Backbone as a ProteinNet text record, in pm:
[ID]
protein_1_A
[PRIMARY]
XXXXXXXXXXXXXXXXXXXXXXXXXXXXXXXXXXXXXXXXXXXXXXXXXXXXXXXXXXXXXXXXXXXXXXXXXXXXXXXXXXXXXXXXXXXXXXXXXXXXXXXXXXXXXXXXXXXXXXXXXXXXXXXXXXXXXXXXXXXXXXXXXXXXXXXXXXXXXXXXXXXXXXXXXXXXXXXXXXXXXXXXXXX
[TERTIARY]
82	0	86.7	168.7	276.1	340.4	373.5	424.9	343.3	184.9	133.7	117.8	109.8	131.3	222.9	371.6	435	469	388.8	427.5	331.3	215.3	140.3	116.9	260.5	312.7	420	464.6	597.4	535.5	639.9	551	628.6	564.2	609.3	758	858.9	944.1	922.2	789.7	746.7	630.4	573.4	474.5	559.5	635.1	710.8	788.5	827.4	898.4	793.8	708	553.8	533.5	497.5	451.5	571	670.9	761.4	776.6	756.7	755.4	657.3	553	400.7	451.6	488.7	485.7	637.2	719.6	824	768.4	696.3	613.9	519.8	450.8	320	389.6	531.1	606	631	733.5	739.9	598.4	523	418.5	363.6	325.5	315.5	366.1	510.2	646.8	665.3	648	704.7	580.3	457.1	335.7	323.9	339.4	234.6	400.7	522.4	590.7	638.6	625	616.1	470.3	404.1	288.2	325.8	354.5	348.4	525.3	578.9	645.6	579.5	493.3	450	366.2	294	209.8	250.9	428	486.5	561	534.5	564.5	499.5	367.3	269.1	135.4	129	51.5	-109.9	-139.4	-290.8	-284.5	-357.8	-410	-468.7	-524.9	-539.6	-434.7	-343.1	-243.9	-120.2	-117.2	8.9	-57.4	-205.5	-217.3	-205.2	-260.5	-209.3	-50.4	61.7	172	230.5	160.3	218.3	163.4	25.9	-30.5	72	136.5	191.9	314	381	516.7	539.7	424.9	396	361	312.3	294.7	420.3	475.6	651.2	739.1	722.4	806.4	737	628.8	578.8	655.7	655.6	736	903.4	960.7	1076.1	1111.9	1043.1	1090.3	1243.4	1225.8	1361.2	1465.4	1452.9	1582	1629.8	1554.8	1603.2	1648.1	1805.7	1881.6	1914.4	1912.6	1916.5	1787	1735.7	1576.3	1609.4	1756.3	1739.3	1784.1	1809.6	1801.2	1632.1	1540.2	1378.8	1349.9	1339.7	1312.6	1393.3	1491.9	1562.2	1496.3	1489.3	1530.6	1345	1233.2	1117.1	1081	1152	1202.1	1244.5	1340.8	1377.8	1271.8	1191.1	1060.1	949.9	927.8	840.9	883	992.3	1060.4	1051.1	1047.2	1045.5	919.9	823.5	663.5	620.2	691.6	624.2	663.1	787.3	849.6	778.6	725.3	643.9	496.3	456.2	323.8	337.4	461.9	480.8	499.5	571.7	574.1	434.6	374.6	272.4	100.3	128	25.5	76.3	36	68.8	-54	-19.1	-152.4	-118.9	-250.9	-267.9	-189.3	-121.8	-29	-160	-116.5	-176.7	-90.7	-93	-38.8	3.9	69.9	53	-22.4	44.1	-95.9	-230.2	-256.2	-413.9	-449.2	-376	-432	-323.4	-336.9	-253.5	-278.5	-136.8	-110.5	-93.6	-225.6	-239.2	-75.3	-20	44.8	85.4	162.4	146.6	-4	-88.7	-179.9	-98.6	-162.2	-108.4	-29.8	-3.9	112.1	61.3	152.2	41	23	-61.2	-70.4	78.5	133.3	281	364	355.4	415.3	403.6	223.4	193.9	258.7	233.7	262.8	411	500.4	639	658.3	580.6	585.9	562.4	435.7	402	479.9	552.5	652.5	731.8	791	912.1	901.9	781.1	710.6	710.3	638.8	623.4	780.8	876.1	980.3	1081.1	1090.2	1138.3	1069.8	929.1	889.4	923.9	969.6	998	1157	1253.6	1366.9	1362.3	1460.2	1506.2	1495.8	1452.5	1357.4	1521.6	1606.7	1743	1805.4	1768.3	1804.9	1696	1604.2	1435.7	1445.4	1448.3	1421	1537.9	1659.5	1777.5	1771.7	1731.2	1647	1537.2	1442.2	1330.2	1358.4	1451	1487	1545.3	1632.9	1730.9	1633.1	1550.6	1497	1317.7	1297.9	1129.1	1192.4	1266.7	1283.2	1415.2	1513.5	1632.4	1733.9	1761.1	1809.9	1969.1	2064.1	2218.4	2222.2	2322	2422.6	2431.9	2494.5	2489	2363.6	2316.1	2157.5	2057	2094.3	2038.5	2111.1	2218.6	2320.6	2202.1	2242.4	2166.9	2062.8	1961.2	1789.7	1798	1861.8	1891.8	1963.9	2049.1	2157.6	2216.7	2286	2393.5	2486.4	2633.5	2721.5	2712.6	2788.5	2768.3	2815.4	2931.4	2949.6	2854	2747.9	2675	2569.6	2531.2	2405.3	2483.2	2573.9	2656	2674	2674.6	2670.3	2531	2476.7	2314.9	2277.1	2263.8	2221.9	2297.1	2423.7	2452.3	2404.6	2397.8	2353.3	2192	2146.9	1950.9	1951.7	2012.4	2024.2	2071.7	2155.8	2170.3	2120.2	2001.7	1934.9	1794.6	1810.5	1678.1	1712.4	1770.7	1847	1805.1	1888.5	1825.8	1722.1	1620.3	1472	1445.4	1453.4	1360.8	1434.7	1575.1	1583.4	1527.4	1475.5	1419.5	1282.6	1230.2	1065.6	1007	893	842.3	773.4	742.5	639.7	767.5	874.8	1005.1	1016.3	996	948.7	846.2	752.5	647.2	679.3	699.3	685.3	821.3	928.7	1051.1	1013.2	895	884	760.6
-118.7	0	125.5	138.9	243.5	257.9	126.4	169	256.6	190	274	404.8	460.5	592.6	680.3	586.4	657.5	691.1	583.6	643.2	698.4	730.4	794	954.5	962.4	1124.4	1130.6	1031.6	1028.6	1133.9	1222.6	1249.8	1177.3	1217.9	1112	1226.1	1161.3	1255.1	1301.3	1183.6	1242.8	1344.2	1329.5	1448.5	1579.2	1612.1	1723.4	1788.7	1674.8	1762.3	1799.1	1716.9	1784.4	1903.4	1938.5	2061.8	2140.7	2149.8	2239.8	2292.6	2184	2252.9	2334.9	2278.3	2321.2	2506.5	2509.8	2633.5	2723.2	2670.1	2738.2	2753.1	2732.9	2695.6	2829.2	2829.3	2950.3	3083	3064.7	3203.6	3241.4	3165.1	3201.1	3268.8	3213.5	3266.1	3401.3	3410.9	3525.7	3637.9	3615.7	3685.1	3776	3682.5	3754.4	3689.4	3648.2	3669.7	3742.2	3905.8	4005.6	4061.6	4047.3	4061.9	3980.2	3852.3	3739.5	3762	3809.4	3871.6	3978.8	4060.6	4186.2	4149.9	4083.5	4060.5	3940.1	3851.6	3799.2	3879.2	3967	4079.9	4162.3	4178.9	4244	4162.3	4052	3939.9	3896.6	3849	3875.8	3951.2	4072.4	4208.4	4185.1	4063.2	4015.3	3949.3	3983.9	3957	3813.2	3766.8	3630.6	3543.7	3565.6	3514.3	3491.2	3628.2	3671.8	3546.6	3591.6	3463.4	3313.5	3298.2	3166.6	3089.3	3210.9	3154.1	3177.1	3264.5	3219.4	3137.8	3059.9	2977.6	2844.5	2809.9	2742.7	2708.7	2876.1	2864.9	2850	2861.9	2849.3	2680.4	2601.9	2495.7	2389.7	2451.5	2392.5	2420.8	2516.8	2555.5	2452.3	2437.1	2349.3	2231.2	2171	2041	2007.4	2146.6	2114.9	2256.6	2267.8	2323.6	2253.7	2156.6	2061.9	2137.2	2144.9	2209.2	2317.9	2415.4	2569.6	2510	2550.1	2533.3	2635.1	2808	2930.7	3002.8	2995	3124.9	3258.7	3289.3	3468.5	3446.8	3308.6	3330.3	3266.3	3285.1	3241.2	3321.1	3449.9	3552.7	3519.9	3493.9	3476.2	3316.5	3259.7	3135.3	3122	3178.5	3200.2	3264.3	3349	3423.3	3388.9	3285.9	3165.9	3072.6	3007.7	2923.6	3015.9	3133.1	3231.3	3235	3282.3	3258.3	3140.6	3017.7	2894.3	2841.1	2884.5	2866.9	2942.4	3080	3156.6	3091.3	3006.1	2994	2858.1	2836.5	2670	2716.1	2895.1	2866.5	2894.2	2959.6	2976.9	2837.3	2775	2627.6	2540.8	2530.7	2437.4	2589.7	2682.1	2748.8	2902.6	2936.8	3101.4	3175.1	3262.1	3347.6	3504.9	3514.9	3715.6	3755.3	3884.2	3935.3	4063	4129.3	4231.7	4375.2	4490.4	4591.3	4602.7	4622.9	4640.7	4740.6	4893	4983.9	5027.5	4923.3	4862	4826.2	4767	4746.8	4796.4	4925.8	4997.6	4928.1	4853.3	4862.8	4993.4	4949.9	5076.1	5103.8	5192	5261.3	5274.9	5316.7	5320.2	5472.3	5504.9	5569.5	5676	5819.7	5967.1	6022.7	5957.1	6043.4	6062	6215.9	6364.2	6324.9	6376.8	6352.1	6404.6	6472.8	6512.1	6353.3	6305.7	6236.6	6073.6	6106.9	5991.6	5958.5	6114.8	6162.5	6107.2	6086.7	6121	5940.1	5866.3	5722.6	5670.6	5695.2	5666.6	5699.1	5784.3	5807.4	5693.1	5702.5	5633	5454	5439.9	5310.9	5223.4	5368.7	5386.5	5357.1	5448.3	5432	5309.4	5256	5151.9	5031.6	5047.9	4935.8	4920.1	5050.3	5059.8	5058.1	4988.1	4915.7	4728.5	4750.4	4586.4	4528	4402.5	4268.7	4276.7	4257.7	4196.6	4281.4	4471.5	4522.1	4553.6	4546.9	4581.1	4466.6	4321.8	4269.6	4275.6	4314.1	4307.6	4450.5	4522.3	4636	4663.1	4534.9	4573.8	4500.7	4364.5	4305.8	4367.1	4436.6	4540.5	4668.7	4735.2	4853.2	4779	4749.9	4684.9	4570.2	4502.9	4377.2	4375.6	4465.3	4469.3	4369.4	4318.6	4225.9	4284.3	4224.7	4239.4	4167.7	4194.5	4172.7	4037.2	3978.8	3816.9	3798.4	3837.1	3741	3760.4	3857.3	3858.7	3789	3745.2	3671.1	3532.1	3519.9	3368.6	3334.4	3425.6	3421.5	3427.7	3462.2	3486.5	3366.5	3294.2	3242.8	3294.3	3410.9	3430.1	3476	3556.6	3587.9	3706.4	3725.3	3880.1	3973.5	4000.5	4091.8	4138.8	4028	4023.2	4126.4	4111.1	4183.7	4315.9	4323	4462.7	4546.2	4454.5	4582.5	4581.5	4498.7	4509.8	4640.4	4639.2	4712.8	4843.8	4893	4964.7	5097	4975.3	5043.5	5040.7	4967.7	5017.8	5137.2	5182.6	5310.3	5419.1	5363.3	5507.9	5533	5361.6	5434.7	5508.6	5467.4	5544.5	5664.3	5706.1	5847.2	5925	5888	5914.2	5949.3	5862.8	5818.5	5974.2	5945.4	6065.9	6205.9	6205.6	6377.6	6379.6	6329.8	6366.9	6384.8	6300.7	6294.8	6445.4	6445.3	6592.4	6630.8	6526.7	6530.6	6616.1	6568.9	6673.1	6783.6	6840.7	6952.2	7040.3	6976	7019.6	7054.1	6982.8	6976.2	7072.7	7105	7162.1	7323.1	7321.7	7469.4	7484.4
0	0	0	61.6	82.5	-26.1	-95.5	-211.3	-348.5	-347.1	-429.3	-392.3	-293.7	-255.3	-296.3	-253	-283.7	-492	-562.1	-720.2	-754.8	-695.3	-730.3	-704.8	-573.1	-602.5	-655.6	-742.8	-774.2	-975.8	-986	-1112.8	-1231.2	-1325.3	-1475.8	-1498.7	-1552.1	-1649	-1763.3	-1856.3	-1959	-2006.3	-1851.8	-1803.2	-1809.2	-1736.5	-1696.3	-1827	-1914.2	-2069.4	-2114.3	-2152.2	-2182.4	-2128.8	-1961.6	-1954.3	-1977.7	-1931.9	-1979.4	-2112.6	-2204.6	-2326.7	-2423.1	-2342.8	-2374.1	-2306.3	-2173.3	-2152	-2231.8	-2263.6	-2354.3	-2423.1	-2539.6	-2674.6	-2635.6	-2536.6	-2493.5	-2468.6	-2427.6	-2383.7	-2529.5	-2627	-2745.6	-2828.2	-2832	-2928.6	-2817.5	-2746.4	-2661.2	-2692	-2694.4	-2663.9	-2843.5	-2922.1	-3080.8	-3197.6	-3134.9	-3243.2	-3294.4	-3247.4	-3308	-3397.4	-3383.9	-3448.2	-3579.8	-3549.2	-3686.3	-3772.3	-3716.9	-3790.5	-3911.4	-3812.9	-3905.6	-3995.2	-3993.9	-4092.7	-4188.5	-4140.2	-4230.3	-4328.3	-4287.4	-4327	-4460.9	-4401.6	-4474	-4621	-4613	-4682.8	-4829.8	-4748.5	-4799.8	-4879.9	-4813.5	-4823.6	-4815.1	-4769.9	-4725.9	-4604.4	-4486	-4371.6	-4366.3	-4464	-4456.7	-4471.8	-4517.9	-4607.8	-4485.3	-4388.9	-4298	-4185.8	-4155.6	-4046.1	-4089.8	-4186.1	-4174.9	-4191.9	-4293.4	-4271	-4125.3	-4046.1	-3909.3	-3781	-3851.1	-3757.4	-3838.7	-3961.5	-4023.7	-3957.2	-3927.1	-3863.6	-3737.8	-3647.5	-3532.1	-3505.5	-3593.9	-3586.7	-3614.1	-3743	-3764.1	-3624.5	-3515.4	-3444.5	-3316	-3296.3	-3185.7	-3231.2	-3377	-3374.8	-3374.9	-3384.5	-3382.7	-3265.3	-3142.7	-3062.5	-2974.3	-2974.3	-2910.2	-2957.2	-3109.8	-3158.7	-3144	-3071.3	-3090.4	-2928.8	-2897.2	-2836.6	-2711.9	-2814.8	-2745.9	-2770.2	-2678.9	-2606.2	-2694.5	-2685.3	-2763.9	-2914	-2935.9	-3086.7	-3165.5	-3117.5	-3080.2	-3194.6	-3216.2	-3333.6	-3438.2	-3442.1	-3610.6	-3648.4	-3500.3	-3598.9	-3658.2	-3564.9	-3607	-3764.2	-3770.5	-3881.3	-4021.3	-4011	-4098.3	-4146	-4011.8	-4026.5	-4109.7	-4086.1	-4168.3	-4318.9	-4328.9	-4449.5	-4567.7	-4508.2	-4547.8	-4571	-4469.4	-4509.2	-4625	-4655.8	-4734.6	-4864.5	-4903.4	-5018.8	-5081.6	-4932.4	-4962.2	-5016.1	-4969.2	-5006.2	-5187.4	-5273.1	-5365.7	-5463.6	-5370.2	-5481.3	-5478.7	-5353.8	-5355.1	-5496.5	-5481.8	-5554.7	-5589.7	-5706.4	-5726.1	-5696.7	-5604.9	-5585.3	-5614.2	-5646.3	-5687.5	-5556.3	-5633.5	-5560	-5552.5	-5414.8	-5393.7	-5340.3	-5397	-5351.2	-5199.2	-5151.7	-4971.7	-4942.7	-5032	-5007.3	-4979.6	-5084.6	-5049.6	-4912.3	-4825.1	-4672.7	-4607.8	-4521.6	-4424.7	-4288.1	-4222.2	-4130.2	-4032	-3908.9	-3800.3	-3773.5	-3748.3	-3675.2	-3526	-3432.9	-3273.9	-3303.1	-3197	-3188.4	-3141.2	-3215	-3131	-3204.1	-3366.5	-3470.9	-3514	-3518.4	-3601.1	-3759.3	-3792	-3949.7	-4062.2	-3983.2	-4065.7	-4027.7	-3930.4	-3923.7	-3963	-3982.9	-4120	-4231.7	-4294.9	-4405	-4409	-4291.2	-4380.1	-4348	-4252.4	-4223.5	-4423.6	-4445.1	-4531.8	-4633.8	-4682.8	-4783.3	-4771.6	-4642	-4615.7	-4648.9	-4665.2	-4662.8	-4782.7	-4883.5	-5028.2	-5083.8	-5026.6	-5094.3	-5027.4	-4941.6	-4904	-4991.2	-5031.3	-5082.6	-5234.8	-5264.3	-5422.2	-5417.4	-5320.7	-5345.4	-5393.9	-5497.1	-5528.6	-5404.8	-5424.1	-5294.1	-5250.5	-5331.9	-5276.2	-5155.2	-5165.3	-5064.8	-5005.4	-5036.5	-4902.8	-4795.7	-4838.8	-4724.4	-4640.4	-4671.4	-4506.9	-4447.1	-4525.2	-4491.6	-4384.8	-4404.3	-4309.6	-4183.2	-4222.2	-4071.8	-3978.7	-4009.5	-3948.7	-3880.5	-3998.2	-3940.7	-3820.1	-3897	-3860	-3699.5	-3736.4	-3673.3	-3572.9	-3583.7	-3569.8	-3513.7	-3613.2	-3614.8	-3690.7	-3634.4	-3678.2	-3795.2	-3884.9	-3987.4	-3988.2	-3876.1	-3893.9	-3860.2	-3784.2	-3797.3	-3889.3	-4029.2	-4136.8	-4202.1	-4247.5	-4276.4	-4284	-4142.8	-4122.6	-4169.8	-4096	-4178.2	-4319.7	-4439.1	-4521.3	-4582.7	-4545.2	-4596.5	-4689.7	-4665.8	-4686.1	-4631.8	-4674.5	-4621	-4508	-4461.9	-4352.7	-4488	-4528.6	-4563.5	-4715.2	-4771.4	-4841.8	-4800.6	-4701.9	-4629.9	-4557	-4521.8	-4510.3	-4649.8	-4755.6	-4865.1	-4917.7	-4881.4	-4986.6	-4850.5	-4681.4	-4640.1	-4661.9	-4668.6	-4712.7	-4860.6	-4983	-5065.7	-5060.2	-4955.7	-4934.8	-4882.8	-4837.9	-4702.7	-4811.6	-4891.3	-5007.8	-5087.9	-5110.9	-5257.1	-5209.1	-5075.4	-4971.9	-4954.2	-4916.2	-4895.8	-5029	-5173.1	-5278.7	-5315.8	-5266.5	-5322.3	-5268.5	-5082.6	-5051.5	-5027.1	-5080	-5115.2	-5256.7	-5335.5	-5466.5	-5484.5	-5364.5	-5336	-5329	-5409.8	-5408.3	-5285.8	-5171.8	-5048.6	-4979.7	-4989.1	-4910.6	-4931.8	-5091.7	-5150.6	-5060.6	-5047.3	-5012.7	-4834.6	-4811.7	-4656	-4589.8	-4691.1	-4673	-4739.2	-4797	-4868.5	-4791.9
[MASK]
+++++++++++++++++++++++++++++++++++++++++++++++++++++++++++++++++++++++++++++++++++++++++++++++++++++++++++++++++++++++++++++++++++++++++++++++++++++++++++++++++++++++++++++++++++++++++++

C-alpha cells in the first residue's frame, strides 16, 4: 500500500517535458506573435495570407521546438521558419499578388498627421527598393536584427548583407531627397 502511494506522487518525467515545453512553446508565441505577424504581413501584403503563414510557422516551431537550443536566438530562428513557409506557399500554388498599399497597417496611436505623411513616404519608398536590398532592410529597421543574424535568416554571407544594407540606405536616402512630399513639406 505504501508503495502505491508513494508512485502515485511520484511524477512522470514524460509528463514534466511535456509541460515544460508546452509552456516554452506559450512564452514564445506570446512573446514575438504580433511581431512574426506583421512581418508575415509584410511578406505577404494580405491579412489572410500573414495569419495563416504564421499559424503554419507556429505549428513547424511546436514540432521542432527541441531544436532551438538558445531562447534569444527564438526571433531569427522564427524568422527563418516564416521565411520557409512563405516559399512553400509559392511552390505548392501562385496566388494574386496584392499591392501592400491597399491594406494599411495601423500605426502606434497619437502620430500627427505630418508624421503619417512622412511614415508613409518612407514606406512607399522603401517598398519601391530591389527585394534583394528591401528585405535586409526591413529586418534590421522593422525587426532589428544584426548583420549576422540577417546573414543567417537569409543564408547568406555577412558581408553580403553589409553591402546590400549599405547600398539600401543610399538608394533610400536618394529616393527621398528627390521625393516631391520633401518639396512640399521643406517649402
Amino acid at each position: 500500500m505504501l508503495r502505491l502511494l508513494r508512485k502515485k506522487k511520484e511524477r512522470s518525467p514524460v509528463l514534466d517535458d511535456m509541460v515544460s515545453k508546452q509552456r516554452r512553446y506559450e512564452s514564445l508565441v506570446r512573446a514575438l506573435s504580433t511581431e512574426i505577424y506583421r512581418y508575415a504581413y509584410w511578406l505577404s501584403g494580405d491579412p489572410t495570407v500573414a495569419d495563416d503563414l504564421v499559424q503554419e510557422t507556429f505549428l513547424r516551431a511546436w514540432k521542432a521546438l527541441d531544436s532551438l537550443k538558445d531562447d534569444k536566438a527564438a526571433k531569427a530562428w522564427l524568422i527563418t521558419i516564416l521565411r520557409r513557409e512563405n516559399a512553400r506557399r509559392f511552390e505548392r500554388k501562385q496566388f494574386d499578388l496584392t499591392d501592400i498599399d491597399d491594406h494599411p497597417v495601423a500605426d502606434a496611436q497619437g502620430t500627427s498627421l505630418e508624421q503619417q505623411v512622412d511614415n508613409d513616404l518612407l514606406r512607399k519608398q522603401i517598398s519601391e527598393l530591389p527585394e534583394e536590398y528591401r528585405e535586409p532592410l526591413v529586418l534590421q529597421v522593422q525587426h532589428g536584427f544584426n548583420g549576422e543574424e540577417i546573414a543567417s535568416i537569409m543564408g547568406l554571407n555577412r558581408n553580403t548583407v553589409m553591402t546590400r544594407l549599405f547600398r539600401a540606405r543610399n538608394q533610400l536616402r536618394e529616393k527621398l531627397e528627390q521625393s516631391p512630399a520633401r518639396e512640399l513639406n521643406n517649402g
